[in-house]
Structure formats: C-alpha cells, structure tokens
PDB file of C-alpha atoms in Angstrom:
ATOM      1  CA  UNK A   1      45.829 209.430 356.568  1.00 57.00           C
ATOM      2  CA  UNK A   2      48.828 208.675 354.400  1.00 77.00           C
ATOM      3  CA  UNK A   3      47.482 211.471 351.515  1.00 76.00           C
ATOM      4  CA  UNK A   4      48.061 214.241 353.861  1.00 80.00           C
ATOM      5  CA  UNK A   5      51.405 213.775 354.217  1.00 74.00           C
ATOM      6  CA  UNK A   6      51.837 213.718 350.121  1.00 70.00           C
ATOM      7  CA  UNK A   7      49.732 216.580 349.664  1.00 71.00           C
ATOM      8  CA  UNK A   8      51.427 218.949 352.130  1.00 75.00           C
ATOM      9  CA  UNK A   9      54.882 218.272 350.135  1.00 64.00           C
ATOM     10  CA  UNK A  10      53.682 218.634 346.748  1.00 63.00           C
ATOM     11  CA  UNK A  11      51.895 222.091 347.704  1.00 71.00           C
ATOM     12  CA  UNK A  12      55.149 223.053 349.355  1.00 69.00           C
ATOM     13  CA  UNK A  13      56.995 221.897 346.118  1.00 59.00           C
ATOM     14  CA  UNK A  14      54.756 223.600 344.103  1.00 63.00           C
ATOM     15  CA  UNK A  15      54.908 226.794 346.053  1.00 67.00           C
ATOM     16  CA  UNK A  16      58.615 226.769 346.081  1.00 64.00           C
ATOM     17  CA  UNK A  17      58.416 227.224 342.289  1.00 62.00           C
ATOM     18  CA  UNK A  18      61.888 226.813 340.417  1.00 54.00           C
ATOM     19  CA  UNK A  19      63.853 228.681 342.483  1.00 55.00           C
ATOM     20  CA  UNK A  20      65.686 226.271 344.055  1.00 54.00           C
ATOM     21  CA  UNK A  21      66.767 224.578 340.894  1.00 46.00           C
ATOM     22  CA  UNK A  22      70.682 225.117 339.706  1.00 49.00           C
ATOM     23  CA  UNK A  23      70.896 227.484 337.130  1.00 52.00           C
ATOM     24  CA  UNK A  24      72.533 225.944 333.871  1.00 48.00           C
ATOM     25  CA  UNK A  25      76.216 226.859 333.615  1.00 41.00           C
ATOM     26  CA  UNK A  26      76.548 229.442 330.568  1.00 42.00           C
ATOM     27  CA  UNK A  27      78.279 226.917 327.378  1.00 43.00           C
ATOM     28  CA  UNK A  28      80.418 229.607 326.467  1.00 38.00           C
ATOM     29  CA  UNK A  29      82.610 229.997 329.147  1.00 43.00           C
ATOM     30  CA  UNK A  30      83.330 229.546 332.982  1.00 38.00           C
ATOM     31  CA  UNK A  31      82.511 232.502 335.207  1.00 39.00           C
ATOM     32  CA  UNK A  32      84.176 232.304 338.986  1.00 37.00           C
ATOM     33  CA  UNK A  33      83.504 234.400 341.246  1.00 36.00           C
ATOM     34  CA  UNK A  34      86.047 237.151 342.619  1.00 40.00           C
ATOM     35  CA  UNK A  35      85.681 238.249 346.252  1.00 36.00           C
ATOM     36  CA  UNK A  36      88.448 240.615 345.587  1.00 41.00           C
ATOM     37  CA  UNK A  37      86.966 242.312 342.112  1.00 45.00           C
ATOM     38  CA  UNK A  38      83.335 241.244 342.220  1.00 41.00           C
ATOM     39  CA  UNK A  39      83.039 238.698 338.767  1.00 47.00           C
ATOM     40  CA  UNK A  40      86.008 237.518 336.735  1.00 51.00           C
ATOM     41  CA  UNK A  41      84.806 236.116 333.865  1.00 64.00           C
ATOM     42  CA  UNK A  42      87.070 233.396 331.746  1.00 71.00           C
ATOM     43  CA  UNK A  43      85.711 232.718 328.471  1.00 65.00           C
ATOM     44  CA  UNK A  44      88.652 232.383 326.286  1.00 64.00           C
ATOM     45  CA  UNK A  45      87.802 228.989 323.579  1.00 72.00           C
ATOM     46  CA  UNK A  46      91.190 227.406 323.731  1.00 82.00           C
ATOM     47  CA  UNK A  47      93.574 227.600 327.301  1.00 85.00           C
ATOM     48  CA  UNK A  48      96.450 229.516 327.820  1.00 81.00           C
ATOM     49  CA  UNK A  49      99.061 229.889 330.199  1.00 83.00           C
ATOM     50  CA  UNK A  50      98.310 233.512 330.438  1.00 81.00           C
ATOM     51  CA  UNK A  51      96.116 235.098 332.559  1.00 76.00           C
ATOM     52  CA  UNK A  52      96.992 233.633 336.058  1.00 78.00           C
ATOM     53  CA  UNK A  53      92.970 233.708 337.493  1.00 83.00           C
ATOM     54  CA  UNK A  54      91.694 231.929 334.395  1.00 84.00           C
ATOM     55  CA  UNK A  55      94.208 229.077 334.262  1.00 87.00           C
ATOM     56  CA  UNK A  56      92.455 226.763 336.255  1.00 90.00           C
ATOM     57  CA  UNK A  57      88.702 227.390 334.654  1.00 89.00           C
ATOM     58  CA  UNK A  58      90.026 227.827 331.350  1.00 90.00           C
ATOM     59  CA  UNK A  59      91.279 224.583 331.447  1.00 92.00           C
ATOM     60  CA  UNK A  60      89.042 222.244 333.255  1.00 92.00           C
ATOM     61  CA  UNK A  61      86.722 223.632 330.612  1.00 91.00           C
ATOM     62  CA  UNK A  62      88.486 222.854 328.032  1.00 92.00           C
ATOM     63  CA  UNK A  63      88.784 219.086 329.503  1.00 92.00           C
ATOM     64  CA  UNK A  64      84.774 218.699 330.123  1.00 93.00           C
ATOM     65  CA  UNK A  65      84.660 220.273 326.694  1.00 91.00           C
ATOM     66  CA  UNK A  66      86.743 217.776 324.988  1.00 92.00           C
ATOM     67  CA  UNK A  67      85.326 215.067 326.967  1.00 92.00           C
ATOM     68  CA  UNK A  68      81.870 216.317 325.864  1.00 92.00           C
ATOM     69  CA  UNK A  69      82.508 216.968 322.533  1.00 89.00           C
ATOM     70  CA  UNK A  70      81.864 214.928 319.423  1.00 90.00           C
ATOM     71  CA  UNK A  71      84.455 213.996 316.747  1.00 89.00           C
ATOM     72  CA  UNK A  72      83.474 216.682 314.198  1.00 91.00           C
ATOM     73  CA  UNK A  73      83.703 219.536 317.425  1.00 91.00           C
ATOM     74  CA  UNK A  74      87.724 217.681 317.978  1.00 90.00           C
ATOM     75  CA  UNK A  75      88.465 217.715 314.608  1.00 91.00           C
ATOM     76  CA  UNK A  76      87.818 221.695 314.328  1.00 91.00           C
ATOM     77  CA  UNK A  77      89.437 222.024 317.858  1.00 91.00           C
ATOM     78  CA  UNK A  78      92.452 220.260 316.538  1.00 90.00           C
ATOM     79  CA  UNK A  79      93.002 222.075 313.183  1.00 90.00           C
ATOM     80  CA  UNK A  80      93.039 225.463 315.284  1.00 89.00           C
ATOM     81  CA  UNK A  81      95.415 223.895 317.701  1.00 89.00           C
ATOM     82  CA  UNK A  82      98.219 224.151 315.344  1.00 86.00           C
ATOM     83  CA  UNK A  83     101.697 225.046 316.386  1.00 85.00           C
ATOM     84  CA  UNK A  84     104.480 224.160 318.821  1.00 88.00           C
ATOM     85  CA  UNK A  85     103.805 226.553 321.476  1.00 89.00           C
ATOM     86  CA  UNK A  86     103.516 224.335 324.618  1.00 89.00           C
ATOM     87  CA  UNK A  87     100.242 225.375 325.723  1.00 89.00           C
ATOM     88  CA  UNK A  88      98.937 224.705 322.077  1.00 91.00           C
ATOM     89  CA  UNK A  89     100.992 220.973 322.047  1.00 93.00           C
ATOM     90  CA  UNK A  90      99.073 220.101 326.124  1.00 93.00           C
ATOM     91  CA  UNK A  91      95.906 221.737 324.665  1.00 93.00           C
ATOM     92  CA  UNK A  92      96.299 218.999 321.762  1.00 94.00           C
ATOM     93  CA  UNK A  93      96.841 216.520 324.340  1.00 94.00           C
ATOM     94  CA  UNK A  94      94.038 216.911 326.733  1.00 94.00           C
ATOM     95  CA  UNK A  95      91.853 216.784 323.086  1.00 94.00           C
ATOM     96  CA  UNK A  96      94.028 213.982 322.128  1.00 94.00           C
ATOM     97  CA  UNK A  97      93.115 212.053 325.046  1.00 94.00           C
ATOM     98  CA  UNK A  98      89.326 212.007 324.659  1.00 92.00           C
ATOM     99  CA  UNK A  99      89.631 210.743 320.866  1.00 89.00           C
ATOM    100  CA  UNK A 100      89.781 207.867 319.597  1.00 89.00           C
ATOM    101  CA  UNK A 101      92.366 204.763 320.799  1.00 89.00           C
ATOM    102  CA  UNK A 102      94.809 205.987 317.657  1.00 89.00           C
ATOM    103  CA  UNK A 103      94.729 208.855 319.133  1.00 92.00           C
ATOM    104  CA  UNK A 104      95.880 208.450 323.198  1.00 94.00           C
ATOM    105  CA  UNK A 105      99.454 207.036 322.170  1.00 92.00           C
ATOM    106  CA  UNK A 106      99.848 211.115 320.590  1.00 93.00           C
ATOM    107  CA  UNK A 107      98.144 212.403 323.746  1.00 94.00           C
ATOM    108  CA  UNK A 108     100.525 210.379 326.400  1.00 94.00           C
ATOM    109  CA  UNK A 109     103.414 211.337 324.178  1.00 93.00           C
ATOM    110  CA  UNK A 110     102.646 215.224 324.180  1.00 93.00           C
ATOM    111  CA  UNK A 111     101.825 215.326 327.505  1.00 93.00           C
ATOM    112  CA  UNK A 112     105.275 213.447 328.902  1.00 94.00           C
ATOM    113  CA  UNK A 113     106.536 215.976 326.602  1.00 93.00           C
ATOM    114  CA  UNK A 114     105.684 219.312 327.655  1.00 91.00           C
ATOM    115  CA  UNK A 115     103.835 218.224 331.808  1.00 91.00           C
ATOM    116  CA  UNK A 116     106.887 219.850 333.469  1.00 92.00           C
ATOM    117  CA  UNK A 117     106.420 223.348 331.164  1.00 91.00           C
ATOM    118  CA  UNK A 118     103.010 223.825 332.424  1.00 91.00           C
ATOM    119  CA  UNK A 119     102.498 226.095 335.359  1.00 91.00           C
ATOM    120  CA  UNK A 120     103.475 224.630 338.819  1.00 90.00           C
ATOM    121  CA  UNK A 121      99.080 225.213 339.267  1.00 92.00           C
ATOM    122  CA  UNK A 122      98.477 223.396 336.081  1.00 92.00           C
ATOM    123  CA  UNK A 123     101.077 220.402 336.770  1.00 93.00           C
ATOM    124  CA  UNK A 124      98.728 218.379 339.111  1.00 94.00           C
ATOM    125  CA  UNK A 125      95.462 218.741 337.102  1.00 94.00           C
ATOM    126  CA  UNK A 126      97.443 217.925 333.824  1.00 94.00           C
ATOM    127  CA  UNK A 127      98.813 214.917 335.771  1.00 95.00           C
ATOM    128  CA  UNK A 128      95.493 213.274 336.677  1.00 96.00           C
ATOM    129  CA  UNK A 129      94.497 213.528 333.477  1.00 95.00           C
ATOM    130  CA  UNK A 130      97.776 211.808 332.186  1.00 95.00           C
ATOM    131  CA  UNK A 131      97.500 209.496 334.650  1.00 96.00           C
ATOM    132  CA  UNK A 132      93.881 208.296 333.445  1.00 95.00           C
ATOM    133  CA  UNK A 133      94.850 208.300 329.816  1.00 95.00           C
ATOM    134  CA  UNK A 134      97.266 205.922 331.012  1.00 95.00           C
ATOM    135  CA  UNK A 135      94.835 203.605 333.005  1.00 95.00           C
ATOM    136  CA  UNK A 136      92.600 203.763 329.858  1.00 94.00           C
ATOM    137  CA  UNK A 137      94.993 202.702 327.163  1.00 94.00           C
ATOM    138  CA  UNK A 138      96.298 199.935 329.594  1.00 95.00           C
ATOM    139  CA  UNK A 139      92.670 198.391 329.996  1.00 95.00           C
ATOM    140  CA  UNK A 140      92.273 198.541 326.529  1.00 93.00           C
ATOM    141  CA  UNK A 141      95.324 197.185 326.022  1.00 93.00           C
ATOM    142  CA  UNK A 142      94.136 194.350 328.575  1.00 95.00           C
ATOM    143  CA  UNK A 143      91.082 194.295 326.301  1.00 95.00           C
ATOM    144  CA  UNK A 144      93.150 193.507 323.153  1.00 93.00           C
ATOM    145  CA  UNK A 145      95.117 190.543 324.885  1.00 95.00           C
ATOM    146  CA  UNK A 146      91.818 189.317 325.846  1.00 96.00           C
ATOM    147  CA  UNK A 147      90.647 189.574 322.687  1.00 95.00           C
ATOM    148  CA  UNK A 148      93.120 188.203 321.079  1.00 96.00           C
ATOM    149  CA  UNK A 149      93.267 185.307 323.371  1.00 95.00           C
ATOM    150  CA  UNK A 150      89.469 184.553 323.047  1.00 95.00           C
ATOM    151  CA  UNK A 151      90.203 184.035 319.060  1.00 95.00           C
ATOM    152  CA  UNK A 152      93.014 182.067 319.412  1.00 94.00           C
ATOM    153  CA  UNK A 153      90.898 179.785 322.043  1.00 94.00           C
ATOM    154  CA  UNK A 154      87.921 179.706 319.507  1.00 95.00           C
ATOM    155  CA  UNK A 155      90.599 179.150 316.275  1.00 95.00           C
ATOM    156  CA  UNK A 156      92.089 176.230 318.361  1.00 95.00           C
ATOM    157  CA  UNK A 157      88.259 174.741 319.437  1.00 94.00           C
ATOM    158  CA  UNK A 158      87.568 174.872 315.722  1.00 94.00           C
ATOM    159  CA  UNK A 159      90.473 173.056 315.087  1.00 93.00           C
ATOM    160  CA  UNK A 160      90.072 170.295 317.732  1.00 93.00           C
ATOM    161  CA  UNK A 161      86.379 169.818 316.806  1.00 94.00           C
ATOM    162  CA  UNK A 162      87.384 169.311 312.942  1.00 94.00           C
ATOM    163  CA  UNK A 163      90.130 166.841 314.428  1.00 94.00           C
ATOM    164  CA  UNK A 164      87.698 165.169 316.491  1.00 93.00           C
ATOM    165  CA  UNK A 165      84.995 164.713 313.624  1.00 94.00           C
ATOM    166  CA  UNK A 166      87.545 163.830 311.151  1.00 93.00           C
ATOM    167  CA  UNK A 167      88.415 160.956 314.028  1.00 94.00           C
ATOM    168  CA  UNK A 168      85.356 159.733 314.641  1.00 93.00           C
ATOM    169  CA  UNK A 169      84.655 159.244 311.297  1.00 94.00           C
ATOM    170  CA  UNK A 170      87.222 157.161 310.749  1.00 93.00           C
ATOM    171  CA  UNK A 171      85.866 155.624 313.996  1.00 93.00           C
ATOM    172  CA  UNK A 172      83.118 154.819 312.164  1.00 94.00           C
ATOM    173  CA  UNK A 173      85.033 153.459 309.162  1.00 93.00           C
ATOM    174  CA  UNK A 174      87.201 150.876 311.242  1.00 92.00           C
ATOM    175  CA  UNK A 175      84.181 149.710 312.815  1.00 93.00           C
ATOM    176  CA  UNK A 176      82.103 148.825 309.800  1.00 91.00           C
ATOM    177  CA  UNK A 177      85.733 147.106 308.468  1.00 92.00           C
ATOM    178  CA  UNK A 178      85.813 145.151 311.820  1.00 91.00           C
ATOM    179  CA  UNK A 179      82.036 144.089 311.601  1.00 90.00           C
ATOM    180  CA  UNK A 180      82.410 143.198 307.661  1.00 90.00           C
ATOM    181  CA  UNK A 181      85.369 140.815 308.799  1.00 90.00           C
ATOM    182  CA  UNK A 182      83.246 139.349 311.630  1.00 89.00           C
ATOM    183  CA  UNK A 183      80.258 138.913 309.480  1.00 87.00           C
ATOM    184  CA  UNK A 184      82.600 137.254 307.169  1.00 87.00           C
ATOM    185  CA  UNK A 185      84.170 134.740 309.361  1.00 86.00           C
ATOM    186  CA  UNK A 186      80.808 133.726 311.415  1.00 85.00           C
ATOM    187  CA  UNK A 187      79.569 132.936 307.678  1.00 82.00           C
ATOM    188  CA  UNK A 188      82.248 130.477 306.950  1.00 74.00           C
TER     189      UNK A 188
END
C-alpha cells in the first residue's frame, strides 16, 4: 500500500525530466532582464559607476565574486585595480574585505573614504557591506582578546602548578626534617 504512493512520484519526477531545475547563472557576467528593451546584459569584469542599469549587477557580482574567489583570483583582481579613481579605490575595498584579516583594516579605511562618492543607488549596498566588515573585524578582534586571555590563563596555571610542586616538595623536605628530629628524640 505504502509503494504506490512512492512509485506514482518518482514516475512523475522522472517524467518531469530536468526542466524544472534552475538553469546555472552564466560565470561571466549578470544578465537582468529589461521589460523596457527586452535583455540588458552587464558583463563588464571590474564595476563602474557608469552605465546607470548595470550598477547594481555589476557590483553585487563583483561582491559574490570576491567573496567566491581564491587568493591567487584577488591578487590578479587587485593588481588591475590600480589607481585613485573612486570606483577603482571601493572596487579595492569590497576585494579588500573578503581577504585576509591584514587586509579589512585597508578595506574599512577605503570604504569610509570614498562611501559618500558612490552613487546615491550604490550607497546602501556599499554600506551593508561596510557594516559587516566591521562586525567581522570586531569578532575577530573579540577572538584575539580571547585568545590572548586563554594564554595568559594557561602561562599563569603553569606558573602556579610549578609554585605548587616546588612547595610541596619542600613539604616533603620539612617533613622528613621533623620525623628525623622525632626519631631522634624518642631514641634518647
């Protein structure tokens, strides 16, 4: 009774085929659709603040991009990101902020810097992001002090348990002095 059930839903799953699967987003680019002109496709490699339509694709995919990528992918991001422009110094910043810890004091610097340049669009998105950079290097700033803490915890336990041997040691000394004496004394 209970097989019927299973078999009617993996026949309808099987008949369904793979058309009701998402189709992978293309890795090149972001593609939004355009009721106005039919497709707008945004596929530049680094943002910009030009092109209005694309600002918002352009640069979540940069962020997912940096997020995603590894530190050999940054490293070739960051060498083309040269220049003061301030799209080029936020672009640095949102790849800043997925690096290493070294990195994120750069990132929060550059983007306090140049945050109010952005487009008004931009502003929010680019503050989030600022905004967890800032929640990440203050847990792992928590994390240090922790850290550091737990050493100084286990350097001062290391020293109290050397104290305390060294103690009852000499413990032991006084009272093999205070038996020799008593030995001593019942004997005479």
């Amino acid at each position: 009774m209970t097989l019927r059930p299973w078999l009617t839903c993996l026949t309808t799953l099987w008949l369904a085929g793979c058309q009701y699967l998402p189709t992978p987003l293309p890795s090149s680019g972001v593609s939004m659709p355009n009721t106005a002109q039919g497709t707008l496709s945004c596929t530049d490699a680094l943002p910009d603040f030009d092109d209005d339509e694309c600002l918002m694709p352009e640069w979540v995919a940069f962020g997912l991009a940096s997020q995603r990528g590894d530190r050999a992918w940054r490293e070739a991001t960051l060498a083309s990101l040269a220049g003061e422009a301030k799209q080029r110094r936020l672009s640095r910043a949102v790849l800043l902020s997925w690096g290493s810890e070294q990195q994120w004091d750069r990132a929060s610097e550059l983007y306090k810097a140049d945050l109010a340049s952005a487009p008004a669009e931009l502003q929010p998105l680019l503050r989030y992001w600022l905004n967890e950079l800032e929640g990440r290097r203050r847990l792992a700033g928590q994390l240090a002090e922790r850290r550091r803490a737990l050493d100084a915890a286990a350097e001062e336990n290391a020293a109290l348990t050397e104290e305390l041997e060294a103690m009852a040691e000499k413990l032991e000394q006084l009272t093999a002095i205070e038996q020799n004496i008593n030995l001593r004394q019942q004997s005479e």
